[in-house]
Coordinates of C-alpha atoms in Angstrom, one line a residue:
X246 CA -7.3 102.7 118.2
X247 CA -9.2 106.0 118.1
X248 CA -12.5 105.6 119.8
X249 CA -11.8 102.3 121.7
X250 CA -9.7 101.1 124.2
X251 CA -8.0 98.6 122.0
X252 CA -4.1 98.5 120.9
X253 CA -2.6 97.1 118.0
X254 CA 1.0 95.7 118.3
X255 CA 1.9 97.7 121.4
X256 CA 2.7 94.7 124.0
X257 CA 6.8 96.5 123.7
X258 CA 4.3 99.0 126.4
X259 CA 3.5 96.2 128.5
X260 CA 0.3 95.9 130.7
X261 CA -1.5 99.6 129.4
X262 CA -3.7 100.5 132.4
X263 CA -6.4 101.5 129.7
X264 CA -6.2 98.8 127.3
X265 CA -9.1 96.1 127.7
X266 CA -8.2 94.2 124.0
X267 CA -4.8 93.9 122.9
X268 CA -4.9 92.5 119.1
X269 CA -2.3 91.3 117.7
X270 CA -1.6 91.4 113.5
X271 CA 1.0 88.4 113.4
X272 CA 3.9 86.6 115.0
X273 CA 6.8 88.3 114.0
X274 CA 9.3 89.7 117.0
X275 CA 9.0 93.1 116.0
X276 CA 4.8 92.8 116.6
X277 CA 4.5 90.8 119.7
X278 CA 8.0 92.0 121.1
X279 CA 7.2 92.7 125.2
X280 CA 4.8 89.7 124.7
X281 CA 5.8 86.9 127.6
X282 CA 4.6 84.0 129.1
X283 CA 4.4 85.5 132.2
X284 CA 3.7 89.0 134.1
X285 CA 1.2 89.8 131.1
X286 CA -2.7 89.7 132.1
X287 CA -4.5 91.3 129.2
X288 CA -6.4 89.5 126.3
X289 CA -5.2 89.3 123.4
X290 CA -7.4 89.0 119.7
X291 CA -5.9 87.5 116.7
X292 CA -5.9 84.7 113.9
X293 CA -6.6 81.1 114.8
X294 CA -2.9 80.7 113.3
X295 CA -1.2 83.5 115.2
X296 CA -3.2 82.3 118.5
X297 CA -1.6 78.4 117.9
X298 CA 1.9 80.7 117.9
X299 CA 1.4 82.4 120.9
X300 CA 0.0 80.1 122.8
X301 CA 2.9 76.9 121.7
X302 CA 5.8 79.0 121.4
X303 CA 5.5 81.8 124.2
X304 CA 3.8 79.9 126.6
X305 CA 0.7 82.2 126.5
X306 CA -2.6 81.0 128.9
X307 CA -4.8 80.1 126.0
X308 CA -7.6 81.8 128.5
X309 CA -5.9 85.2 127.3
X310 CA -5.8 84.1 123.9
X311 CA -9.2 84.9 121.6
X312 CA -8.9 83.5 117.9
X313 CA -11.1 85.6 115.8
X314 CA -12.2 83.9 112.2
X315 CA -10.6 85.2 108.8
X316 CA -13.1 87.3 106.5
X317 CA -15.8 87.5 109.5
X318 CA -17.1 90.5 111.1
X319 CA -17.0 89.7 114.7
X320 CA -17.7 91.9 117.9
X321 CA -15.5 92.4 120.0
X322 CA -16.4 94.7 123.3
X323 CA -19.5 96.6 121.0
X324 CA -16.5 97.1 118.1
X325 CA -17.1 95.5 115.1
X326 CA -14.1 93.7 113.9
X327 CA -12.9 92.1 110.8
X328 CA -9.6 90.1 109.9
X329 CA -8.9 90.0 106.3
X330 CA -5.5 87.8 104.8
X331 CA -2.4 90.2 104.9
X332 CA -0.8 88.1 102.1
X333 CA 2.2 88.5 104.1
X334 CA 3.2 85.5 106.7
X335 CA 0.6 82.7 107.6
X336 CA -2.3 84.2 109.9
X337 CA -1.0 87.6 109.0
X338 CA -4.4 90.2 108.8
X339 CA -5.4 93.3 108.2
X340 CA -7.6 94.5 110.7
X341 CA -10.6 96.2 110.2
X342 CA -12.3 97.9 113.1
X343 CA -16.1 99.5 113.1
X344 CA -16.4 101.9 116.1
X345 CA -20.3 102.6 116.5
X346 CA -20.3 106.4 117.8
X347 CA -23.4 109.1 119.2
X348 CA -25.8 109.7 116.0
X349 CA -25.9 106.7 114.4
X350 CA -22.3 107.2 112.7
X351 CA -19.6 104.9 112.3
X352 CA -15.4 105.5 112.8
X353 CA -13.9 102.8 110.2
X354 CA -10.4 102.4 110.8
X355 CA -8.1 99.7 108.9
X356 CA -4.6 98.4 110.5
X357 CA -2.9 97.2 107.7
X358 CA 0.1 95.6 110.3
X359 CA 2.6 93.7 107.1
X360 CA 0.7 93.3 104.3
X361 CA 1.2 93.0 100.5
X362 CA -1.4 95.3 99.0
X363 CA -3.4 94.3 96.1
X364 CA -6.8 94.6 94.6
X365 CA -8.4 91.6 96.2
X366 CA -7.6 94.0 99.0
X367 CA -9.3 97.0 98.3
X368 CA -11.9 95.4 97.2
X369 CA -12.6 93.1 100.6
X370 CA -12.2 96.5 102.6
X371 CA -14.8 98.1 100.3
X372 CA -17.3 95.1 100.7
X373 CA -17.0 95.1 104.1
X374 CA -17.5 98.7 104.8
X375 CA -20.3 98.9 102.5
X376 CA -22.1 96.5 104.7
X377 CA -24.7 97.5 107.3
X378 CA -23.6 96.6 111.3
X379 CA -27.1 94.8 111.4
X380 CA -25.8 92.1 108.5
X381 CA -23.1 89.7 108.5
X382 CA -20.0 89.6 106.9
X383 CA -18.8 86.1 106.0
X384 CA -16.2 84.1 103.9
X385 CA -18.3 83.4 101.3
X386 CA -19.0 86.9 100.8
X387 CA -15.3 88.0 100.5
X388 CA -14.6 84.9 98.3
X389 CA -17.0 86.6 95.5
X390 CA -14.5 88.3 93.5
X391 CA -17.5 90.4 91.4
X392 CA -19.2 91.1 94.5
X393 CA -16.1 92.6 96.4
X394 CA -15.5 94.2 92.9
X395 CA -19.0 96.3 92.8
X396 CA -18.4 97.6 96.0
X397 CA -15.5 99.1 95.5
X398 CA -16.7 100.3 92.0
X399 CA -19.9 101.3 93.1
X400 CA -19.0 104.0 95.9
X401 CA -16.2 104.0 98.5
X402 CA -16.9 104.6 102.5
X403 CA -14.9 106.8 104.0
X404 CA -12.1 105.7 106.4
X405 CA -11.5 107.7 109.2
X406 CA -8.2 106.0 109.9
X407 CA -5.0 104.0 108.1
X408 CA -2.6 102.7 109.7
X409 CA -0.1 101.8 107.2
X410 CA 2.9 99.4 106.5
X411 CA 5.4 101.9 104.9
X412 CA 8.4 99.5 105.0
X413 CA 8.9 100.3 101.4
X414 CA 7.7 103.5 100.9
X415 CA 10.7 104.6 99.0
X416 CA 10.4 104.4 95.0
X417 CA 13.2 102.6 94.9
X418 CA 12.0 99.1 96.3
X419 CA 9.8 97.8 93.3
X420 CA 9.1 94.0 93.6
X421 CA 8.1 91.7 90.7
X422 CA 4.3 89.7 91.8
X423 CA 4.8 87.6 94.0
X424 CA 3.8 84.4 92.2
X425 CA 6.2 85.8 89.2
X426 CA 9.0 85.1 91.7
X427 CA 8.1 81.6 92.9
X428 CA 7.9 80.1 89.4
X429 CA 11.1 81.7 88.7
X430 CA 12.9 80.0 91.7
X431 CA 11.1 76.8 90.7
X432 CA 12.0 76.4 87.3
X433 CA 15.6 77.3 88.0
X434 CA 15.8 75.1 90.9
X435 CA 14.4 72.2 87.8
X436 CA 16.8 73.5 85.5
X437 CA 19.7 73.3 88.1
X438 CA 18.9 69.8 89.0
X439 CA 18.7 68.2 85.6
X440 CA 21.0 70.2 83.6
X441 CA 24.7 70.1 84.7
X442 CA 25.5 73.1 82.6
X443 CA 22.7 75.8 83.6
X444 CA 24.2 77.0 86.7
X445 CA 27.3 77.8 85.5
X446 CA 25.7 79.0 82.2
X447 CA 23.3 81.3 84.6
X448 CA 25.9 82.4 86.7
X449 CA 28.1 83.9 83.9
X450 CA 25.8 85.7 82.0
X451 CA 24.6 87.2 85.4
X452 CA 27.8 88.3 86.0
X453 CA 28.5 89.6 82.2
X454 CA 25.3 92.0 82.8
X455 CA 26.1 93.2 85.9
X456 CA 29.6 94.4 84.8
X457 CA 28.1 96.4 82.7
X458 CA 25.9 97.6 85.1
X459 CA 28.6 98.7 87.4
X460 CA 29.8 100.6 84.7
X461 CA 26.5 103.1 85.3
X462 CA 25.9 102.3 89.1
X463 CA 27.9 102.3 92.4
X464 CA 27.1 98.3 93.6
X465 CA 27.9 97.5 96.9
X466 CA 26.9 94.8 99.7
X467 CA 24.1 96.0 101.2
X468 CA 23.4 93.7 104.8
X469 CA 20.1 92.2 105.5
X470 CA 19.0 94.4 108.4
X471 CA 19.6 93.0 112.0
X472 CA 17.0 90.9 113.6
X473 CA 15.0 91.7 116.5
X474 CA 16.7 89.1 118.5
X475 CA 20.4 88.9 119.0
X476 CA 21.9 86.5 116.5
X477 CA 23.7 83.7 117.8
X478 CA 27.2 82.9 115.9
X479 CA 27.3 80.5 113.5
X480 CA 28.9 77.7 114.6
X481 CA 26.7 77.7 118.0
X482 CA 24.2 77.3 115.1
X483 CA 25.1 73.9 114.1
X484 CA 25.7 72.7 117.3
X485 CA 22.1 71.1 117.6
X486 CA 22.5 70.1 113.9
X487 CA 25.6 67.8 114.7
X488 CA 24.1 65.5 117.2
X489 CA 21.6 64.9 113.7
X490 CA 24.9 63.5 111.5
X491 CA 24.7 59.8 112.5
X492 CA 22.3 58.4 110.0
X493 CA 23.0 57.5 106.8
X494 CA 23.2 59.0 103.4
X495 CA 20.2 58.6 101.6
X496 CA 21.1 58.3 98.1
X497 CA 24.0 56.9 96.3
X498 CA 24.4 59.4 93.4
X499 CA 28.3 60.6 93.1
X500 CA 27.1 64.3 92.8
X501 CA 23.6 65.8 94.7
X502 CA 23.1 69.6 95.0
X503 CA 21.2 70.8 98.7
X504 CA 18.7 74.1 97.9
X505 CA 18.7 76.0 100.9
X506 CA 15.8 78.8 101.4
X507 CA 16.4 81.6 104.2
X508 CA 13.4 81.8 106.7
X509 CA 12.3 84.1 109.2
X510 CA 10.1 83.4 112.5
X511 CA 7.4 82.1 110.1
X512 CA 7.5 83.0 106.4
X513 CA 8.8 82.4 103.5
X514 CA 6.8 79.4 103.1
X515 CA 5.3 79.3 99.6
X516 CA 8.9 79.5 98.3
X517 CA 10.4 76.2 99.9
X518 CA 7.1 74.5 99.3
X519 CA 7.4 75.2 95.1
X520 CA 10.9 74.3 95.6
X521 CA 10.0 71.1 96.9
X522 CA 7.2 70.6 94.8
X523 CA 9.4 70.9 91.1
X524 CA 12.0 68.8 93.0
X525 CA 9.4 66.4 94.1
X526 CA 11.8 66.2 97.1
X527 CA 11.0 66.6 101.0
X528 CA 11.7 70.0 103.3
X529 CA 14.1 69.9 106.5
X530 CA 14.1 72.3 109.4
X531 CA 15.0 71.9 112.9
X532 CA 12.8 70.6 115.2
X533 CA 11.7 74.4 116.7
X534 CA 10.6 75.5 113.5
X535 CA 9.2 72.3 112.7
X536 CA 7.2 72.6 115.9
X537 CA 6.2 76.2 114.7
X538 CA 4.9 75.2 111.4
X539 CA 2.6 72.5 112.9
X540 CA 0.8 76.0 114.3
X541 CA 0.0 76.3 110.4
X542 CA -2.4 73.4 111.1
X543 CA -1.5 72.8 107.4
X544 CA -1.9 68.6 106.4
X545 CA -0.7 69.4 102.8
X546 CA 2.4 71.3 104.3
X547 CA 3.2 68.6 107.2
X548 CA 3.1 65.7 104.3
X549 CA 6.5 67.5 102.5
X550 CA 8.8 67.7 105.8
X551 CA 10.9 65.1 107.3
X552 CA 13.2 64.9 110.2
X553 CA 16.2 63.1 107.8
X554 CA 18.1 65.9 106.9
X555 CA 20.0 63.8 104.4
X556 CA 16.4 62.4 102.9
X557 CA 15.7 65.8 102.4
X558 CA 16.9 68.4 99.5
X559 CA 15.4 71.0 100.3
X560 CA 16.4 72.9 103.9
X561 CA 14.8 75.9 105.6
X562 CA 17.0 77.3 107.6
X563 CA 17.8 80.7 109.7
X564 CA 17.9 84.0 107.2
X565 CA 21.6 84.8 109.3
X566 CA 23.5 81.7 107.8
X567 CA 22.2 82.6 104.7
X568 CA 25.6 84.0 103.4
X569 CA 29.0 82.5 101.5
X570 CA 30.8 81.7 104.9
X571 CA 27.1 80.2 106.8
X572 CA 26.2 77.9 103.6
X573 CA 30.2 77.0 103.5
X574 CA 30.3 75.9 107.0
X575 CA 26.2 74.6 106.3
X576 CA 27.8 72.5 103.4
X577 CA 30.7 71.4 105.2
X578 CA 28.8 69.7 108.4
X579 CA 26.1 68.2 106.0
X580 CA 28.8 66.5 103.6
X581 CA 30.3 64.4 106.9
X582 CA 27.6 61.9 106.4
X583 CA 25.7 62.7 103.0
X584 CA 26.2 63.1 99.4
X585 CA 25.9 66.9 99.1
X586 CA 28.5 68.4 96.8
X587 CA 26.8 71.8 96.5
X588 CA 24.5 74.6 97.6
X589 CA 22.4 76.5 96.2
X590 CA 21.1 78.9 98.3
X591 CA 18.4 81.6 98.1
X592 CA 17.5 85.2 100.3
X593 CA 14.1 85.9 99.7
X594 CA 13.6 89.4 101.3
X595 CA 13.0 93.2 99.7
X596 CA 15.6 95.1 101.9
X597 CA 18.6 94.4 99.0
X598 CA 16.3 95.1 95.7
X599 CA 16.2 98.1 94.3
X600 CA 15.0 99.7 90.9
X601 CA 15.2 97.4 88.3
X602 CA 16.5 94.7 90.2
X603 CA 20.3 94.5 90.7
X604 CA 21.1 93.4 93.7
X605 CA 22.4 95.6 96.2
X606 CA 22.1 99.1 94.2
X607 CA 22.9 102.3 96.2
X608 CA 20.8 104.8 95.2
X609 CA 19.7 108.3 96.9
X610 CA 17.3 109.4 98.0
X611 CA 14.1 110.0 95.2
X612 CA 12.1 112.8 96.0
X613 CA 8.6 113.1 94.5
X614 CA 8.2 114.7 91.0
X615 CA 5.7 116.4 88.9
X616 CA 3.1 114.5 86.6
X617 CA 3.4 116.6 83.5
X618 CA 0.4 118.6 82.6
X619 CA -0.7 116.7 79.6
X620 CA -1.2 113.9 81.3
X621 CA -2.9 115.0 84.2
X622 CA -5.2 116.9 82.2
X623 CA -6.3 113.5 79.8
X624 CA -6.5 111.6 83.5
X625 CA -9.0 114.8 84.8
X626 CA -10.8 114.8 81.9
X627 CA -11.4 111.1 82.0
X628 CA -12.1 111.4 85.3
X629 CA -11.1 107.9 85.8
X630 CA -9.4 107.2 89.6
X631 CA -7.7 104.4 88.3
X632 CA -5.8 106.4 86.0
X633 CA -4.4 109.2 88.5
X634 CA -3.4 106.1 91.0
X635 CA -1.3 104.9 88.0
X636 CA 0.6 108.1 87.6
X637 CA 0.8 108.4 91.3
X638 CA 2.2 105.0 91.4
X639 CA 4.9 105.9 88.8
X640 CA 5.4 109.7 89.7
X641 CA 9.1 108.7 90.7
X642 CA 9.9 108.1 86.9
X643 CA 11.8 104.3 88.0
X644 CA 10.1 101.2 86.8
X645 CA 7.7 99.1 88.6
X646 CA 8.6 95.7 88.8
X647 CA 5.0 95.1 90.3
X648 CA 3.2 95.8 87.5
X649 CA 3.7 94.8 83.7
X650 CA 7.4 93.7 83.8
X651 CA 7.9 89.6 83.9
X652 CA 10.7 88.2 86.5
X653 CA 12.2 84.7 85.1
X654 CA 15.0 82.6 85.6
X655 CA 17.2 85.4 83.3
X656 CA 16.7 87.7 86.6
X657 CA 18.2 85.9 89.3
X658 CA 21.6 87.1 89.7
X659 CA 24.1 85.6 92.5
X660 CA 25.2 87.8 95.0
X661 CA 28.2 85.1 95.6
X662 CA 29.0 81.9 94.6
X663 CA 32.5 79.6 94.5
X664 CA 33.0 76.0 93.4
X665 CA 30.6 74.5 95.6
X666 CA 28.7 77.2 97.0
X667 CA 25.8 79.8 94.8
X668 CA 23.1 82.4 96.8
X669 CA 20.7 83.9 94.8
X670 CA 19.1 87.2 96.8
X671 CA 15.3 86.9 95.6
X672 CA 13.0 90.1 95.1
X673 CA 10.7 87.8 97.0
X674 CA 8.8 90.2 99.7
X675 CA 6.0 90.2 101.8
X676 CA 5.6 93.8 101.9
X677 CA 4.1 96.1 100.1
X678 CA 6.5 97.7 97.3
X679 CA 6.2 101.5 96.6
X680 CA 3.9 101.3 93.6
X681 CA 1.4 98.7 95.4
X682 CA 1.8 101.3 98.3
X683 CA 0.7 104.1 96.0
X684 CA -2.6 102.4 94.7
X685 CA -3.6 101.5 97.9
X686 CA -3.8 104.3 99.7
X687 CA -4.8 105.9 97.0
X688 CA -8.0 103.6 95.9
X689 CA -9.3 104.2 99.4
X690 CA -11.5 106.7 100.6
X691 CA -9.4 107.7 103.9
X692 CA -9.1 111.2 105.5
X693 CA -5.6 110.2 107.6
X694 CA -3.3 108.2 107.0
X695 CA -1.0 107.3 109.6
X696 CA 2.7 105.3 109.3
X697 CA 3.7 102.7 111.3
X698 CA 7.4 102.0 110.1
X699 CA 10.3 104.4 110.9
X700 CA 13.7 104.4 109.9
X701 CA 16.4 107.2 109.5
X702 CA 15.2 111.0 109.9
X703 CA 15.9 111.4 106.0
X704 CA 14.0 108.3 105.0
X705 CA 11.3 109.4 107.4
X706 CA 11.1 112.7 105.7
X707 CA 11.2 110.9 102.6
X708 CA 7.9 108.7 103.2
X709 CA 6.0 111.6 104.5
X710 CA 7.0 113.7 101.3
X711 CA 5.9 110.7 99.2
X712 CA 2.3 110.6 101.1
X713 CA 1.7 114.4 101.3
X714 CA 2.6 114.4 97.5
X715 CA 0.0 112.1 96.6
X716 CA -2.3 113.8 99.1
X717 CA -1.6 116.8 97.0
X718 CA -2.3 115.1 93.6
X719 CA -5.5 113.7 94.9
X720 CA -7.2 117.2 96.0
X721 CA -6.3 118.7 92.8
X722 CA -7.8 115.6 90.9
X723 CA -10.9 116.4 93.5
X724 CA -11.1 119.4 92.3
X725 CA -10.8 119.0 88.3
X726 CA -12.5 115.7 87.9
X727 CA -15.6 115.9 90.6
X728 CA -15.2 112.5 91.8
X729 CA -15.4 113.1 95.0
X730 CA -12.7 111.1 96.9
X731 CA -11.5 113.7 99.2
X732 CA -7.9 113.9 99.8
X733 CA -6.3 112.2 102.8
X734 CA -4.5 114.0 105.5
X735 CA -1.1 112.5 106.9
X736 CA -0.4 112.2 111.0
X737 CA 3.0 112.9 110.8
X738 CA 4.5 111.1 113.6
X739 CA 8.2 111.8 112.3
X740 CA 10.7 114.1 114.5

């Protein structure tokens, strides 16, 4: 981080001669990959959360392990340090950092790591920057909605630094809310279990409206990108689970359908849990990730999962196996000693959801357009910041699932399904989507903005055309409007 000797996700660099704080955002692979139990010496800064993951599952010395509080400024080495909730896996944070520098002046700097961007957001960053070193920032502060809201109204600090999840920065990736999603899955899951007839029902009239779909759009099967780790074949995946098929079945009823929810690492968590709580049934998952989740230190959690795979209807399992031949072969181990007819399967991740949600839509490239002058003159006039981030956000011209537009049950479209088996892919992400992207960056204050996901030269291009083009829109609305939020500049660290 500029002015420190701190790094941020960089343990792939092993032992850095001039690092003396390693933090780490959360405990997915591709953040602490190069972490290991041995051969590593530094200290590393965190959530309580992510510190229980390091620690049980790497093998970590808890000696090199420093849990930091949630929504407390902290020092750390003369920094000033804040961990904020990323909203994206449990003990995921954004990172704040307060770098006192010669004269009396401040470098703010905000490392997003994953996150899904909101308000709430903007308006913790806000509150916290707006407060003096000398005071305390603590939860009950960033708890106050109206108070986190006046600072942000009020007058913006600048931010000298943003490090940026741009996972989705392509206006193509538009995500319903997040809570939209889970009472969708919830009430179908409901449905599915006490009407014989809505599954079927659901499952045609997805298919009827995606034929005429095709009709317009080129729909293919679009893979779920490859994990960090090397993924193991399936059936070395059951193996552990068939030393489990001794006990006995745990209900009687001629006919029981098994919801299965693909998981990463840790994730995906609030949507098994509503799953389980409109089934009012319990949660399997093998004993690793059981043993991962007890890291959550969550009681309420812990109370909903059981170690009788045939007690339980809901099953968390790998997001690999989450396809028609994994929840086949799933379905055909389970039935040797349970009641299971059926699966119903769901893939809660962005990477296959595109535009106005049809699975699996190919679509090129979107380059950024104009905002027609009408409308950017009645946003300058106003002067209102709000409104420019708005047409920012939907300067692609494609809707924005995020904002406005209701996801229910009539959304959920199978991406496969046979006699016994259905999957469901579920706009259910925890990332940012490109129009959450855009009011973010945009509500802040910052002078660079820096990316920290990279994909293909072209898509690269593409996100740094997307943030230049905002940067453009900003300085102009600068200039007309008066409202002095300078524009930002981009580090383009794209070949």
């Amino acid at each position: 981080m500029p002015g420190t000797t701190f790094t941020v996700d960089a343990f792939k660099y092993g032992s850095l001669d001039f690092c003396t704080a390693y933090f780490l955002t959360h405990f997915h692979s591709d953040h602490y990959g190069g972490l290991t139990k041995t051969g590593f010496s530094g200290h590393i800064y965190c959530s309580r959360i992510t510190a229980n993951c390091v620690t049980r599952k790497i093998g970590v010395s808890a000696k090199q392990v420093h849990p930091l509080p949630m929504n407390t400024r902290c020092i750390v080495q003369d920094v000033y340090v804040t961990l904020l909730d990323a909203e994206h896996c449990p003990g995921a944070a954004i990172i704040l950092f307060e770098v006192p520098v010669d004269g009396g002046k401040v470098v703010r700097i905000v490392h997003t790591g994953d996150f899904r961007a909101s308000r709430r957001h903007i308006d913790q960053i806000a509150c916290v920057f707006t407060t003096p070193l000398v005071s305390p920032v603590l939860p009950e502060m960033l708890s106050d909605k109206d108070r986190c809201q006046d600072a942000a109204d009020n007058g913006k600090p600048q931010i000298d630094y943003v490090y940026l999840d741009t996972t989705y920065l392509d206006p193509t990736y538009s995500f319903p809310c997040q809570r939209q999603v889970i009472a969708a899955v919830g009430e179908a899951c409901h449905k599915i279990q006490s009407c014989p007839e809505f599954l079927p029902s659901l499952i045609t009239q997805a298919r009827d409206s995606q034929r005429r779909h095709s009709q317009k759009h080129s729909v293919v099967d679009t893979p779920t990108p490859q994990p960090a780790r090397k993924s193991v074949q399936i059936t070395q995946w059951f193996k552990p689970l068939q030393q489990l098929f001794s006990a006995p079945p745990a209900s009687k009823n001629k006919r029981r359908t098994l919801f299965v929810v693909g998981t990463y690492t840790i994730g995906k968590e609030k949507l098994f849990v509503e799953i389980a709580r409109r089934l009012q049934a319990k949660i399997y998952m093998t004993p690793e990730k059981r043993k991962l989740l007890n890291c959550l230190e969550s009681p309420g959690l812990t109370e909903l999962l059981t170690d009788d795979m045939y007690e339980a209807q809901v099953h968390a399992v790998s997001m690999n196996v989450v396809n028609m031949r994994g929840m086949t072969e799933y379905l055909q181990a389970v039935r040797q000693k349970s009641t299971f007819t059926s699966i119903v399967a769901f893939s809660p991740t962005g990477w296959s959801h595109a535009g106005s949600y049809f699975p699996a839509v190919q679509a090129p490239l979107v380059q950024p357009q104009g905002i027609a002058a009408a409308e950017l003159d009645a946003i300058y006039a106003s002067g209102d910041i709000a409104g420019l981030v708005d047409a920012l956000a939907v300067s692609a011209r494609l809707n924005d699932d995020s904002s406005g537009r209701s996801f229910g049950i009539n959304r959920l479209k199978p991406r496969g399904s046979s006699n016994s088996v259905t999957i469901f892919p579920v706009p259910y992400s925890e990332h940012s989507s490109f129009a959450e992207l855009a009011r973010f960056v945009c509500s802040l204050n910052c002078k660079q903005v820096v990316p920290t996901v990279f994909s293909t030269p072209d898509k690269n291009r593409q996100a740094g055309g997307w943030l230049q083009h905002w940067n453009d829109l900003k300085q102009q609305f600068e200039e007309r409007a008066g409202k002095g939020f300078p524009a930002f500049g981009v580090i383009n660290l794209i070949s």
